[in-house]
Amino acid sequence: MAFDRVVLVGGTRPEFVKLHPVALALCGAGVPVALLTTNQHRSSAMRDTFLEQLAWPCAVEALPVSAQDTLQLFAEILTHLPRYLRPGDLVMVEGDTTSVLAASLVANKLRRPLAHLEAGLRSYDLRMPEEHNRRMCDHIADYLFAPTEFDAAHLRDEKVPGNVFVVGNTVLDAVRQNVARLDDAPKIGEGYVLVTLHRQENVDQVGFLREVVRFLRSTSLPCVFPVHPRTRDKLEAAALWSSVSDLSHVRLLEPLDYLAFLAAVRDARVIVTDSGGVQEEATAPELRRPVVVLRHSTERVPAIEARYSVLAPPNAEKLLGLVTDLSWFQPKGSSPFGDGYSADAIARLLTGAQRLAA
Ligand code: UDP
């Protein structure tokens, strides 16, 4: 399929982290690239820091989207994105957000080739909006870049019509490219539990939040908790914020910038998270930290199978056991998510496809 330019469309912090290595690799291969942000994340801590801290080698533009609510956001992206696309553009999206689904549908309706980065992930948990988004995108994408053979097998089972390639996950490229910059990042401590939580199916449940608070109140380990804006809102709404803010061993922080966060991962004893990207980046050889996945299921199964991470239901006692006794952390081999050169593979595949089409 021929294209003149690759337009990366991204809306949230993990999309910026994972698209950045692709922008570098494509620009390095002489392919014109642009980044369009959808404003799904629009605060300084959740967006601007990722646009400023990562040096983007291409033009960066923001769609004039102002909605907060999911459906309004979706509608505004559908309305505005077409004006930013040219006839020879290939659209690339990453992951499973509302922005991904909206941009995929625009590409499909305008008959632009569509590439999906991180294709084939499945949690089989249909309570997650992300599961619906990634499935729909995979079924209309032309190029599907799956991180692992495990993910590619889902795509083959589902008989997706596009071309499937196993390339690893670019989150490891991002760690490799930025790890040298961590030497200047301040240390937030040692031997702490790093906590990140934001998934809707978790933090929207008061019962879940109560277990997290019970865990934080009962552990004697120091904890560092950069709080996602959604999680802070939910803790406050459930009148639970004060139950954690008064604990001297728990440091509640604003969301960290990317480099500060990587440094926080590197120095953590163990990470407790429901984040997808954190499950992956903790397997990077430069970080290699144990991850307790605070969810009922995960689509990052290869990390569980390789014993980099373990699934934990939301139960304070269970969590306490897993962060105290780390004997479950016995990582087998190198990261299941590739070698940190995924973006180069993607650039080679796309430029190869372009040559064939010429
Ligand atoms: N991250 C960050 N600061 C934080 C927490 C996470 O920079 O305080 C980065 C992290 O390095 C990872 C990405 O955000 O690359 C993960 O994003 P998030 O957990 O919001 O989304 P998910 O990966 O679950 O879709």
XYZ file of N, CA and C and ligand atoms in Angstrom, residues 13-14 17 50 198-199 226 255-258 261 275-278 281, ligand 1:
76
model
N -0.847 9.415 27.666
C 0.607 9.345 27.910
C 1.248 8.059 27.400
N 0.618 6.858 27.557
C 1.322 5.686 27.011
C 1.441 5.725 25.489
N 4.522 7.766 24.718
C 5.758 7.025 25.018
C 6.036 5.997 23.921
N 5.247 14.877 28.134
C 5.689 13.835 27.196
C 6.045 14.434 25.831
N -5.156 3.279 37.650
C -6.034 4.200 36.928
C -7.161 3.545 36.159
N -7.179 2.218 36.049
C -8.184 1.589 35.183
C -9.585 1.805 35.737
N 2.326 7.854 42.727
C 1.973 8.978 41.865
C 0.527 8.783 41.410
N 1.126 12.848 39.115
C 1.710 11.952 38.112
C 3.122 12.426 37.773
N 4.048 11.471 37.644
C 5.446 11.840 37.395
C 5.680 12.031 35.903
N 6.675 12.844 35.571
C 7.061 12.925 34.162
C 7.741 11.605 33.799
N 7.948 11.386 32.504
C 8.390 10.068 32.046
C 9.735 9.662 32.658
N 9.478 8.908 36.264
C 8.768 7.654 36.497
C 9.684 6.451 36.240
N -1.562 -0.741 35.356
C -1.175 -0.168 34.063
C -0.694 -1.248 33.101
N -1.025 -1.080 31.831
C -0.515 -1.996 30.811
C 0.953 -1.716 30.532
N 1.245 -0.434 30.262
C 2.612 -0.062 29.874
C 3.633 -0.369 30.955
N 3.238 -0.199 32.207
C 4.188 -0.436 33.300
C 4.516 -1.934 33.383
N 7.151 -2.212 30.575
C 8.460 -1.556 30.675
C 9.284 -2.100 31.838
N 3.993 6.922 33.432
C 4.570 8.151 33.710
N 4.297 8.754 34.915
C 3.514 8.178 35.869
C 2.931 6.908 35.579
C 3.189 6.313 34.357
O 5.318 8.689 32.897
O 3.311 8.772 36.940
C 4.263 6.298 32.120
C 4.920 4.949 32.200
O 6.323 5.090 32.083
C 4.331 4.168 31.051
C 3.017 4.857 30.768
O 3.014 6.080 31.501
O 5.154 4.248 29.897
C 1.841 4.000 31.188
O 0.671 4.749 31.091
P -0.664 4.430 31.863
O -0.386 3.581 33.034
O -1.329 5.756 32.092
O -1.555 3.695 30.774
P -1.639 2.178 30.278
O -0.268 1.732 29.928
O -2.274 1.389 31.368
O -2.528 2.238 29.081
